[in-house]
Short mmCIF file of C-alpha atoms in Angstrom, two decimals:
data_model
loop_
_atom_site.label_atom_id
_atom_site.label_comp_id
_atom_site.label_asym_id
_atom_site.label_seq_id
_atom_site.Cartn_x
_atom_site.Cartn_y
_atom_site.Cartn_z
CA MET B 1 11.97 51.76 14.21
CA GLY B 2 12.80 54.12 10.99
CA ARG B 3 11.68 57.46 11.95
CA SER B 4 9.33 58.35 8.82
CA ASP B 5 5.79 57.61 8.86
CA PRO B 6 4.94 54.35 8.32
CA GLU B 7 1.32 55.10 6.27
CA GLU B 8 2.04 57.93 3.79
CA GLY B 9 5.73 56.89 3.26
CA GLN B 10 7.11 60.30 4.10
CA LEU B 11 8.13 62.53 7.03
CA PRO B 12 5.72 64.48 9.01
CA ALA B 13 5.71 68.26 9.14
CA PRO B 14 8.23 70.14 11.84
CA VAL B 15 6.42 71.05 15.09
CA LYS B 16 7.52 74.67 16.20
CA PRO B 17 10.30 74.51 18.86
CA PRO B 18 9.07 75.46 22.06
CA ASP B 19 11.85 77.15 23.28
CA GLY B 20 11.30 76.13 27.07
CA GLY B 21 9.12 73.41 28.54
CA TRP B 22 10.64 70.19 28.54
CA GLY B 23 13.33 71.53 26.46
CA TRP B 24 15.08 72.69 29.51
CA ILE B 25 15.70 69.59 30.55
CA VAL B 26 16.89 68.16 27.09
CA LEU B 27 19.04 71.10 27.97
CA LEU B 28 20.37 69.54 30.89
CA GLY B 29 20.83 66.41 29.61
CA CYS B 30 22.64 68.77 26.74
CA PHE B 31 24.93 70.26 29.48
CA VAL B 32 25.87 66.58 30.85
CA ILE B 33 26.65 64.73 27.23
CA THR B 34 28.82 67.96 26.66
CA GLY B 35 30.55 67.90 29.82
CA PHE B 36 31.46 64.53 29.40
CA SER B 37 32.31 64.46 25.82
CA TYR B 38 34.93 67.33 25.85
CA ALA B 39 36.44 67.05 29.25
CA PHE B 40 37.15 63.34 29.45
CA PRO B 41 39.98 63.76 26.80
CA LYS B 42 41.45 65.96 28.68
CA ALA B 43 41.00 64.90 31.57
CA VAL B 44 42.53 61.57 31.40
CA SER B 45 46.03 63.58 30.78
CA VAL B 46 46.20 63.40 34.42
CA TYR B 47 47.10 60.16 34.58
CA PHE B 48 49.60 60.23 31.25
CA LYS B 49 52.85 60.04 34.14
CA GLU B 50 52.24 56.75 35.68
CA LEU B 51 50.72 55.48 32.05
CA MET B 52 54.19 56.18 30.89
CA LYS B 53 56.14 54.51 34.10
CA ASP B 54 54.51 51.33 33.88
CA PHE B 55 54.31 50.46 30.04
CA HIS B 56 57.25 51.99 29.37
CA VAL B 57 56.60 54.64 26.46
CA GLY B 58 56.98 58.34 25.34
CA TYR B 59 54.29 61.18 25.71
CA SER B 60 53.24 60.73 22.45
CA ASP B 61 52.27 57.46 22.96
CA THR B 62 49.80 58.35 25.69
CA ALA B 63 48.98 61.23 24.01
CA TRP B 64 47.58 59.01 21.41
CA ILE B 65 44.84 58.20 23.76
CA SER B 66 42.80 61.49 24.14
CA SER B 67 43.56 61.92 20.20
CA ILE B 68 41.80 58.93 19.75
CA MET B 69 38.91 59.40 22.03
CA LEU B 70 38.35 63.25 19.82
CA ALA B 71 39.02 61.57 16.81
CA MET B 72 36.21 58.89 17.43
CA LEU B 73 34.05 61.80 19.10
CA TYR B 74 34.51 63.08 15.48
CA GLY B 75 35.09 60.65 12.84
CA THR B 76 31.61 58.76 14.18
CA GLY B 77 29.75 61.60 12.66
CA PRO B 78 28.33 59.99 10.08
CA VAL B 79 27.57 56.52 11.60
CA CYS B 80 25.89 58.80 14.18
CA SER B 81 24.09 60.79 11.39
CA ILE B 82 22.38 57.63 9.72
CA MET B 83 21.58 56.05 13.45
CA VAL B 84 19.67 59.27 14.43
CA ASN B 85 18.14 59.71 10.82
CA GLN B 86 17.25 55.48 11.58
CA PHE B 87 16.20 55.41 15.15
CA GLY B 88 15.65 58.40 16.70
CA CYS B 89 17.82 59.66 19.16
CA ARG B 90 16.97 58.26 22.71
CA PRO B 91 17.93 54.65 21.75
CA VAL B 92 21.00 55.61 20.02
CA MET B 93 22.30 57.65 23.09
CA LEU B 94 21.56 54.86 25.54
CA ILE B 95 23.70 52.17 23.51
CA GLY B 96 26.39 55.06 23.81
CA GLY B 97 26.05 55.44 27.30
CA LEU B 98 26.76 51.88 28.04
CA LEU B 99 29.83 51.78 25.36
CA ALA B 100 31.17 54.96 27.16
CA SER B 101 31.31 53.25 29.99
CA ALA B 102 32.51 49.44 29.11
CA GLY B 103 35.34 51.06 27.78
CA MET B 104 37.16 52.41 30.58
CA ILE B 105 36.38 49.72 32.46
CA LEU B 106 37.95 47.26 30.57
CA ALA B 107 41.00 49.39 30.16
CA SER B 108 41.30 49.28 34.04
CA PHE B 109 42.71 45.36 33.36
CA THR B 110 44.49 46.57 30.60
CA THR B 111 48.61 45.56 29.87
CA ASN B 112 49.94 47.22 27.13
CA ILE B 113 49.40 50.95 25.75
CA ILE B 114 47.46 48.99 22.67
CA GLU B 115 45.01 47.81 24.98
CA LEU B 116 44.42 50.95 26.33
CA TYR B 117 43.76 52.54 22.70
CA LEU B 118 41.25 49.83 21.66
CA THR B 119 39.07 50.37 25.18
CA ALA B 120 40.15 53.91 26.71
CA GLY B 121 40.07 55.49 23.42
CA VAL B 122 38.15 53.16 20.54
CA LEU B 123 35.27 52.46 22.39
CA THR B 124 34.81 54.83 25.19
CA GLY B 125 35.59 57.61 22.46
CA LEU B 126 32.71 55.87 20.04
CA GLY B 127 30.37 55.65 23.18
CA MET B 128 30.59 59.63 24.19
CA ALA B 129 30.10 60.24 20.34
CA LEU B 130 27.05 58.32 20.46
CA ASN B 131 25.81 60.75 22.92
CA PHE B 132 27.21 64.27 21.27
CA GLN B 133 26.34 64.65 18.80
CA PRO B 134 21.89 63.12 19.04
CA SER B 135 22.38 65.39 22.53
CA LEU B 136 22.63 68.69 19.72
CA ILE B 137 20.11 67.45 16.73
CA MET B 138 17.51 67.61 20.83
CA LEU B 139 18.98 70.61 21.41
CA GLY B 140 18.21 72.41 17.83
CA THR B 141 14.33 70.41 17.95
CA TYR B 142 13.66 72.44 21.19
CA PHE B 143 15.01 75.68 20.75
CA ASP B 144 14.91 78.19 17.99
CA LYS B 145 14.54 81.86 19.37
CA ARG B 146 16.54 81.05 22.33
CA ARG B 147 18.86 78.62 20.44
CA PRO B 148 22.40 80.72 20.84
CA LEU B 149 21.78 81.24 24.60
CA ALA B 150 20.48 77.44 24.83
CA ASN B 151 23.99 76.73 23.01
CA GLY B 152 25.88 78.53 25.25
CA LEU B 153 24.36 76.94 28.26
CA ALA B 154 24.90 73.36 26.90
CA ALA B 155 28.21 74.48 25.91
CA ALA B 156 29.21 75.02 29.52
CA GLY B 157 29.11 71.54 30.48
CA SER B 158 32.57 71.48 28.86
CA PRO B 159 34.49 73.49 31.99
CA VAL B 160 31.92 72.53 34.80
CA PHE B 161 33.48 69.00 33.89
CA LEU B 162 36.86 68.99 32.80
CA SER B 163 37.48 71.86 36.47
CA ALA B 164 35.87 69.07 38.48
CA LEU B 165 36.93 65.71 36.84
CA SER B 166 40.99 67.12 36.67
CA PRO B 167 40.52 67.47 40.25
CA LEU B 168 38.88 64.27 40.98
CA GLY B 169 41.27 62.21 38.71
CA GLN B 170 44.83 63.38 40.68
CA VAL B 171 42.74 62.37 43.90
CA LEU B 172 41.66 58.98 42.51
CA LEU B 173 45.30 58.59 40.92
CA GLU B 174 46.98 59.19 44.39
CA LYS B 175 44.40 56.45 46.36
CA PHE B 176 43.32 54.04 43.64
CA GLY B 177 46.09 54.29 41.38
CA TRP B 178 45.39 54.75 37.14
CA ARG B 179 43.28 51.45 36.98
CA GLY B 180 41.47 52.32 40.09
CA GLY B 181 41.06 55.77 38.59
CA PHE B 182 39.66 54.02 35.54
CA LEU B 183 37.41 52.56 36.74
CA ILE B 184 35.48 54.84 38.80
CA MET B 185 35.33 57.02 35.94
CA GLY B 186 33.55 54.67 33.96
CA GLY B 187 30.92 53.83 36.39
CA LEU B 188 30.54 58.19 36.51
CA LEU B 189 29.93 57.89 32.36
CA LEU B 190 26.67 55.47 33.50
CA ASN B 191 24.91 59.40 34.11
CA CYS B 192 25.00 59.15 29.76
CA CYS B 193 21.91 56.89 30.13
CA THR B 194 20.25 58.59 32.24
CA CYS B 195 21.23 61.71 29.76
CA GLY B 196 19.50 59.64 27.12
CA ALA B 197 16.64 58.63 28.59
CA VAL B 198 15.43 62.32 28.85
CA MET B 199 15.21 63.18 25.49
CA ARG B 200 11.60 62.86 24.66
CA PRO B 201 11.18 63.68 21.01
CA LEU B 202 8.58 66.48 20.20
CA ASP B 203 5.75 64.80 18.80
CA MET B 204 6.42 65.52 14.63
CA GLY B 205 2.83 63.99 13.55
CA MET B 206 -0.04 66.37 15.39
CA LYS B 207 0.53 69.23 13.08
CA ARG B 208 -0.72 66.78 10.14
CA LYS B 209 -2.70 65.42 11.73
CA MET B 210 -4.97 68.60 12.79
CA GLY B 211 -4.29 69.74 9.43
CA LYS B 212 -6.04 66.52 7.98
CA ALA B 213 -9.04 66.97 10.18
CA GLN B 214 -9.35 70.82 9.24
CA ASP B 215 -9.11 69.79 6.07
CA LYS B 216 -12.37 67.40 6.14
CA TYR B 217 -14.48 69.40 8.18
CA GLU B 218 -13.83 72.52 5.47
CA ALA B 219 -14.95 70.21 2.91
CA LYS B 220 -18.30 69.09 4.53
CA GLU B 221 -19.00 72.91 5.53
CA MET B 222 -18.67 74.30 1.95
CA LEU B 223 -20.08 71.37 -0.22
CA PRO B 224 -23.74 70.74 -0.13
CA ILE B 225 -25.59 68.27 1.97
CA GLY B 226 -26.48 65.19 0.23
CA GLY B 227 -24.83 62.74 -2.12
CA LYS B 228 -22.85 65.79 -3.70
CA SER B 229 -21.10 66.29 -0.24
CA GLU B 230 -19.84 62.83 0.54
CA GLU B 231 -18.85 62.16 -3.00
CA GLY B 232 -17.19 65.52 -3.32
CA ILE B 233 -15.10 64.45 0.29
CA SER B 234 -13.92 60.97 -0.95
CA THR B 235 -13.11 62.23 -4.83
CA THR B 236 -10.95 64.25 -2.50
CA ASP B 237 -9.66 61.99 -0.56
CA GLY B 238 -8.72 60.19 -3.20
CA THR B 239 -7.12 62.80 -5.16
CA LYS B 240 -4.62 63.34 -2.03
CA LYS B 241 -3.73 59.61 -1.24
CA GLY B 242 -3.21 59.15 -5.27
CA LYS B 243 -0.95 62.30 -4.58
CA LYS B 244 0.70 61.10 -1.51
CA ALA B 245 1.54 57.65 -2.79
CA LYS B 246 3.30 59.18 -6.31
CA LYS B 247 5.37 61.59 -3.53
CA LYS B 248 6.60 57.99 -1.45
CA PRO B 249 9.77 57.75 -3.29
CA LYS B 250 10.37 61.90 -2.98
CA LYS B 251 9.61 62.16 0.74
CA GLY B 252 11.41 59.71 2.12
CA LYS B 253 14.01 60.81 4.97
CA LYS B 254 17.99 60.40 3.53
CA LEU B 255 19.87 58.79 6.09
CA LEU B 256 22.63 61.69 4.97
CA ASP B 257 22.17 64.34 2.96
CA PHE B 258 25.10 65.60 0.82
CA SER B 259 23.02 68.18 -1.11
CA ILE B 260 25.16 70.69 2.06
CA PHE B 261 28.03 70.48 0.32
CA SER B 262 26.08 73.10 -2.76
CA ASN B 263 26.01 75.14 0.45
CA ARG B 264 28.85 78.06 0.10
CA GLY B 265 29.16 79.20 4.05
CA PHE B 266 28.77 75.06 4.91
CA ILE B 267 32.10 75.29 2.99
CA ILE B 268 33.86 77.82 4.07
CA TYR B 269 32.68 77.20 8.13
CA THR B 270 34.10 73.05 7.25
CA ILE B 271 37.69 74.79 6.13
CA SER B 272 38.17 76.98 8.74
CA LYS B 273 37.16 74.47 11.44
CA PHE B 274 39.81 71.58 10.15
CA ILE B 275 41.99 74.48 10.86
CA LEU B 276 41.39 75.39 14.10
CA VAL B 277 40.90 72.02 15.42
CA LEU B 278 44.66 71.37 14.17
CA GLY B 279 45.87 73.47 17.76
CA LEU B 280 42.97 74.26 19.32
CA PHE B 281 43.10 71.07 21.69
CA VAL B 282 47.56 71.40 22.02
CA PRO B 283 47.28 73.66 24.53
CA PRO B 284 45.01 72.28 27.24
CA ILE B 285 46.63 68.88 26.48
CA LEU B 286 49.93 69.65 26.83
CA LEU B 287 49.63 72.19 29.87
CA VAL B 288 49.47 69.99 33.07
CA ASN B 289 52.81 67.66 31.96
CA TYR B 290 54.33 71.25 30.58
CA ALA B 291 53.93 72.85 34.24
CA LYS B 292 55.33 69.55 35.75
CA ASP B 293 58.48 69.95 33.76
CA THR B 294 59.05 73.22 34.93
CA GLY B 295 58.72 72.08 38.30
CA VAL B 296 55.24 72.79 39.37
CA PRO B 297 53.92 70.42 42.39
CA ASP B 298 51.28 68.09 40.40
CA THR B 299 48.41 68.85 42.26
CA GLU B 300 48.68 72.69 41.74
CA ALA B 301 49.74 71.81 37.68
CA ALA B 302 46.08 69.79 37.80
CA PHE B 303 44.58 72.86 38.92
CA LEU B 304 45.64 74.89 36.14
CA LEU B 305 42.97 73.28 34.03
CA SER B 306 40.39 74.09 36.67
CA ILE B 307 41.49 77.65 36.21
CA ILE B 308 40.67 77.61 32.51
CA GLY B 309 37.43 75.39 33.21
CA PHE B 310 36.08 78.09 35.90
CA ILE B 311 36.65 81.16 33.60
CA ASP B 312 34.94 79.10 30.72
CA ILE B 313 31.97 78.56 32.50
CA PHE B 314 31.18 81.86 33.11
CA ALA B 315 32.34 82.68 29.19
CA ARG B 316 29.87 80.56 26.98
CA PRO B 317 26.81 81.51 28.40
CA ALA B 318 27.94 85.01 28.12
CA CYS B 319 28.88 84.53 24.60
CA GLY B 320 25.39 82.85 24.19
CA MET B 321 23.69 85.47 25.01
CA VAL B 322 25.73 88.35 23.19
CA ALA B 323 25.40 85.84 20.13
CA GLY B 324 21.27 86.11 20.81
CA LEU B 325 21.52 89.89 20.56
CA LYS B 326 18.95 91.16 17.49
CA TRP B 327 22.15 93.06 16.52
CA VAL B 328 24.64 90.70 17.06
CA ARG B 329 23.10 87.20 15.79
CA PRO B 330 22.91 88.21 11.62
CA HIS B 331 26.84 87.76 12.18
CA VAL B 332 27.47 85.42 14.32
CA ALA B 333 30.14 84.27 11.78
CA TYR B 334 31.89 87.41 12.62
CA LEU B 335 32.38 87.37 16.15
CA PHE B 336 32.81 83.23 15.72
CA SER B 337 36.05 84.72 13.35
CA PHE B 338 36.95 87.02 15.88
CA SER B 339 37.10 84.09 18.96
CA MET B 340 38.99 81.87 17.49
CA LEU B 341 41.23 84.88 16.56
CA PHE B 342 41.44 85.59 20.43
CA ASN B 343 42.32 82.34 21.11
CA GLY B 344 45.12 81.57 18.74
CA LEU B 345 46.35 84.95 19.78
CA THR B 346 46.71 84.08 23.82
CA ASP B 347 48.61 80.70 22.52
CA ILE B 348 50.93 82.91 20.75
CA CYS B 349 51.83 85.71 23.44
CA SER B 350 51.48 83.02 26.14
CA ALA B 351 54.12 80.79 24.63
CA ARG B 352 57.24 82.01 26.92
CA ALA B 353 55.46 81.65 30.11
CA SER B 354 58.05 79.85 32.21
CA ASN B 355 56.64 79.89 35.95
CA TYR B 356 53.18 79.49 37.92
CA THR B 357 52.10 83.00 37.72
CA GLY B 358 52.29 82.86 33.97
CA LEU B 359 50.55 79.41 33.62
CA VAL B 360 48.14 81.41 35.58
CA ILE B 361 47.52 84.24 33.53
CA PHE B 362 47.61 82.25 29.97
CA CYS B 363 44.75 79.93 31.63
CA VAL B 364 42.35 83.03 32.86
CA PHE B 365 42.72 84.74 28.68
CA PHE B 366 42.77 80.67 27.58
CA GLY B 367 39.55 79.95 29.01
CA ILE B 368 37.72 83.32 27.62
CA SER B 369 38.39 82.70 24.31
CA TYR B 370 38.11 79.09 24.78
CA GLY B 371 34.78 79.52 25.64
CA MET B 372 33.82 82.01 23.24
CA VAL B 373 34.69 79.26 20.79
CA GLY B 374 32.61 76.08 22.38
CA ALA B 375 29.50 78.39 22.31
CA LEU B 376 29.26 79.49 18.98
CA GLN B 377 30.90 76.95 17.22
CA PHE B 378 27.78 74.85 16.99
CA GLU B 379 25.67 77.86 16.43
CA VAL B 380 26.95 79.32 13.39
CA LEU B 381 26.82 75.94 11.89
CA MET B 382 22.76 75.77 12.93
CA ALA B 383 22.49 79.24 11.69
CA ILE B 384 24.18 77.89 8.17
CA VAL B 385 22.32 75.22 7.29
CA GLY B 386 19.05 74.90 9.88
CA SER B 387 17.62 72.55 11.95
CA GLN B 388 16.30 70.15 9.33
CA LYS B 389 20.10 69.49 7.82
CA PHE B 390 21.63 69.81 10.85
CA SER B 391 22.37 66.45 11.86
CA SER B 392 23.80 65.43 8.86
CA ALA B 393 25.73 68.71 8.76
CA ILE B 394 27.03 67.95 11.91
CA GLY B 395 27.98 64.40 11.11
CA LEU B 396 30.17 65.37 7.95
CA VAL B 397 31.75 67.98 9.61
CA LEU B 398 33.05 65.81 12.70
CA LEU B 399 34.37 63.55 10.72
CA ILE B 400 36.57 65.74 8.82
CA GLU B 401 37.58 67.29 11.57
CA ALA B 402 38.70 63.90 12.65
CA PHE B 403 41.08 63.78 10.69
CA ALA B 404 42.83 66.95 12.15
CA VAL B 405 42.44 65.66 15.14
CA LEU B 406 44.66 62.96 14.07
CA ILE B 407 47.49 65.17 13.07
CA GLY B 408 47.60 67.85 15.56
CA PRO B 409 47.71 66.38 18.79
CA PRO B 410 49.73 63.45 18.41
CA SER B 411 52.50 65.53 15.90
CA ALA B 412 52.88 68.05 19.09
CA GLY B 413 54.08 65.54 21.17
CA ARG B 414 56.02 63.89 18.97
CA LEU B 415 57.78 67.64 18.38
CA VAL B 416 57.66 67.70 22.33
CA ASP B 417 59.53 64.34 22.58
CA ALA B 418 62.05 64.91 19.83
CA LEU B 419 62.71 68.94 20.85
CA LYS B 420 62.38 68.93 24.67
CA ASN B 421 61.03 72.52 24.00
CA TYR B 422 56.72 73.51 24.65
CA GLU B 423 57.78 76.89 23.56
CA VAL B 424 57.52 76.00 19.70
CA ILE B 425 54.77 74.04 20.43
CA PHE B 426 52.60 76.76 21.27
CA TYR B 427 53.66 79.32 18.98
CA LEU B 428 52.97 76.16 16.28
CA ALA B 429 49.11 75.66 17.67
CA GLY B 430 48.49 79.66 17.96
CA SER B 431 49.34 80.43 14.54
CA GLU B 432 47.01 76.76 13.27
CA VAL B 433 43.92 78.63 15.06
CA ALA B 434 44.67 82.34 14.11
CA LEU B 435 44.78 81.14 10.46
CA SER B 436 41.70 79.58 10.98
CA ALA B 437 39.86 82.52 11.96
CA VAL B 438 41.26 85.12 9.25
CA PHE B 439 40.28 82.47 6.80
CA LEU B 440 36.73 82.40 8.12
CA GLY B 441 36.15 86.01 8.06
CA VAL B 442 37.75 86.88 5.06
CA ALA B 443 35.91 84.28 3.32
CA SER B 444 32.66 85.04 5.05
CA TYR B 445 33.22 88.59 3.96
CA CYS B 446 34.17 87.60 0.52
CA CYS B 447 30.64 85.41 -0.03
CA LEU B 448 29.12 87.93 1.63
CA SER B 449 30.01 91.04 -0.54
CA ARG B 450 28.96 88.82 -3.64
CA GLY B 451 25.87 87.13 -2.45
CA LYS B 452 24.56 91.22 -2.40
CA LYS B 453 25.37 91.91 -5.47
CA GLU B 454 23.83 88.85 -7.27
CA PRO B 455 20.25 88.90 -8.21
CA PRO B 456 17.87 86.51 -5.47
CA PRO B 457 17.46 83.15 -7.46
CA GLU B 458 14.06 82.23 -8.41
CA ASN B 459 11.94 79.78 -6.01
CA ASN B 460 12.60 76.11 -6.72
CA PRO B 461 9.81 73.83 -5.60
CA ALA B 462 12.24 71.06 -5.79
CA ALA B 463 14.69 72.25 -4.08
CA GLY B 464 12.95 73.94 -1.21
CA GLY B 465 11.03 70.84 -0.37
CA GLY B 466 7.60 72.44 -1.78
CA SER B 467 5.29 74.31 0.88
CA ASP B 468 2.18 73.94 1.73
CA THR B 469 0.46 76.75 -1.00
CA GLU B 470 2.18 74.64 -3.65
CA GLU B 471 1.10 71.02 -2.11
CA ALA B 472 -3.03 72.33 -1.93
CA GLU B 473 -2.03 73.66 -5.45
CA SER B 474 -0.87 70.57 -6.50
CA ASP B 475 -4.09 69.19 -5.57
CA VAL B 476 -5.82 71.09 -8.06
CA GLN B 477 -3.60 69.67 -11.06
CA GLU B 478 -3.97 65.89 -9.43
CA ALA B 479 -7.88 66.34 -9.34
CA GLU B 480 -8.11 67.65 -12.63
CA GLU B 481 -6.28 64.73 -14.18
CA HIS B 482 -8.01 62.32 -11.72
CA SER B 483 -11.16 63.10 -13.46
CA SER B 484 -9.86 63.17 -17.04
CA ASP B 485 -8.63 59.76 -16.39
CA ASN B 486 -11.14 57.80 -15.07
CA HIS B 487 -14.13 59.74 -16.67
CA GLN B 488 -15.83 61.30 -13.47
CA PRO B 489 -19.20 62.59 -13.94
CA ALA B 490 -19.06 66.71 -13.88
CA HIS B 491 -20.40 67.20 -11.43
CA SER B 492 -18.52 65.20 -9.20
CA THR B 493 -15.24 66.69 -10.66
CA ASP B 494 -15.98 69.95 -10.70
CA ASN B 495 -16.83 69.84 -6.73
CA ALA B 496 -13.46 68.38 -6.26
CA VAL B 497 -11.71 70.76 -7.97
CA ALA B 498 -13.53 73.72 -5.90
CA VAL B 499 -12.32 71.45 -2.42
CA ALA B 500 -8.90 71.57 -3.43
CA ASN B 501 -9.08 75.16 -4.76
CA GLU B 502 -10.52 76.45 -1.44
CA GLU B 503 -7.97 74.24 0.13
CA ALA B 504 -5.16 76.28 -1.39
CA ASN B 505 -6.66 79.97 -0.78
CA HIS B 506 -6.79 78.58 2.88
CA VAL B 507 -3.60 77.90 3.10
CA ALA B 508 -2.67 80.54 1.73
CA GLU B 509 -4.54 82.77 4.29
CA GLU B 510 -2.79 80.73 6.91
CA GLN B 511 0.67 80.75 5.61
CA ARG B 512 0.27 84.87 4.98
CA GLY B 513 -1.10 85.24 8.78
CA GLU B 514 2.09 83.30 10.06
CA GLY B 515 4.65 84.66 7.75
CA GLY B 516 5.39 81.46 6.22
CA GLY B 517 4.83 82.42 2.50
CA CYS B 518 7.97 84.36 2.11
CA PRO B 519 10.42 84.47 -0.45
CA THR B 520 13.55 82.71 -0.32
CA GLY B 521 16.78 84.95 -1.06
CA ASP B 522 20.82 84.03 -1.90
CA GLY B 523 21.96 81.76 0.88
CA GLU B 524 18.13 81.22 2.67
CA VAL B 525 16.22 77.72 3.30
CA LEU B 526 12.57 77.79 3.33
CA ALA B 527 11.14 75.49 6.41
CA ARG B 528 8.60 73.19 5.86
CA ASP B 529 6.40 75.65 8.26
CA GLY B 530 6.78 78.26 6.96
CA CYS B 531 10.08 81.11 7.28
CA ASN B 532 11.81 82.39 10.65
CA ALA B 533 13.14 85.82 9.97
CA ASP B 534 15.56 85.12 12.85
CA GLN B 535 16.82 81.97 10.51
CA MET B 536 16.49 84.15 6.86
CA VAL B 537 18.73 86.67 8.57
CA GLU B 538 20.99 84.47 9.77
CA ARG B 539 21.84 82.36 6.67
CA ASP B 540 21.69 85.67 4.39
CA SER B 541 25.10 86.54 5.52
CA PHE B 542 26.30 83.59 3.77
#
């Protein structure tokens, strides 16, 4: 069930993203998956008061449910990367949808808080993780030029579902209790299986098959008619097969690519995201209970999350459109840094809000800043590592962020139980988010300045995976070695070498026409099917 070519033992050439077509259906599925993955851990907070009464636990104990969900969403990133690289996105998402639904259904029958941790926390969190990461990978596969907009639209699923799930949870809690609410929520999560079913992979092998047919056709046209033609073609095919057999162990797909840690931009991004996650999720998780403790009715308190979600709905696509502008996209990392700073300052300035009006104002500004962060976080990562390494990069990033998720909200809940003061929590969370913004902006600027002063490194075929021109040129050497080892007649080897030279020239001309033969510079990654000008400009910022 692996995704490598069983006959050639190597990855097929990547197909150019269509930037539309079936990609819009994939985008819709990613919209739903993102909504469940990010909104669900926050929406279940409306049940915390009832859980505290039934199980006789404190708020920090119930806060662990959301934290475990988020920790599973992040911490299982490498496992998801390995499964996607091995089996593909669609089967992994189908299994994830079943696990997420089963977790909430089983949680409705639990009798203590530990069982809730294992069902609603671990099982549901794992199921959402197996849906969330593959959906982002598929989105990056289908979109390139429109990728910032696609990421913004997909990220809008989080506020849309948050604005719907939070009031729905309150209604279910009042009519059916928390057990009935969990059971119905489990049924809703089965929609993740539907989203997984529409994740149709692109035909990765079509481009290579067309290239083979074109090569054989050109060989027949160039060589003389008769025995020499057939002999030349068979010799050329033999040299190619020998070359592919030698490259088999090199071209095998890595289940998890750790070479991305050599990318300075990736290291900066990972550290800033770790600091960011320490405080990013604390305000929305604590907001409902904070409002209830200040005397706000339960229904109006739950509506605060809907306000954040409603503002967030428009903030994410708008930010995605701005990030896609030609003069903004090369500097998207700085826009991401500004959005984090905006979010942190919102937490700090709103820490003293003590009435419903103040909380509403906080929700408006928090929704704008939170939407900007959500729309840009994965776009920046794709710009740094490229689509080829994104599946491994996002898995490793989410794993590192999982530790921050396990530290942030539970620590905030414990401080609330100890101090009985939400103001300190908002100051602390805002400071952490602002610190991550400053670190990302300053470190990116220093890295960019250093990269401009350093001369561009020489092209390394081993590091870039080799272009089609280099592979065609290597056919010349393979043909010569093949002829010398087997003592072929002179006219056969001459024909084989001539064909290989024509292949090299033909591929080079095609790449020059498509813009694929561009040199690589500092921080740029050369794709197998050529260089993309937009991607080169983005990665040059790191």
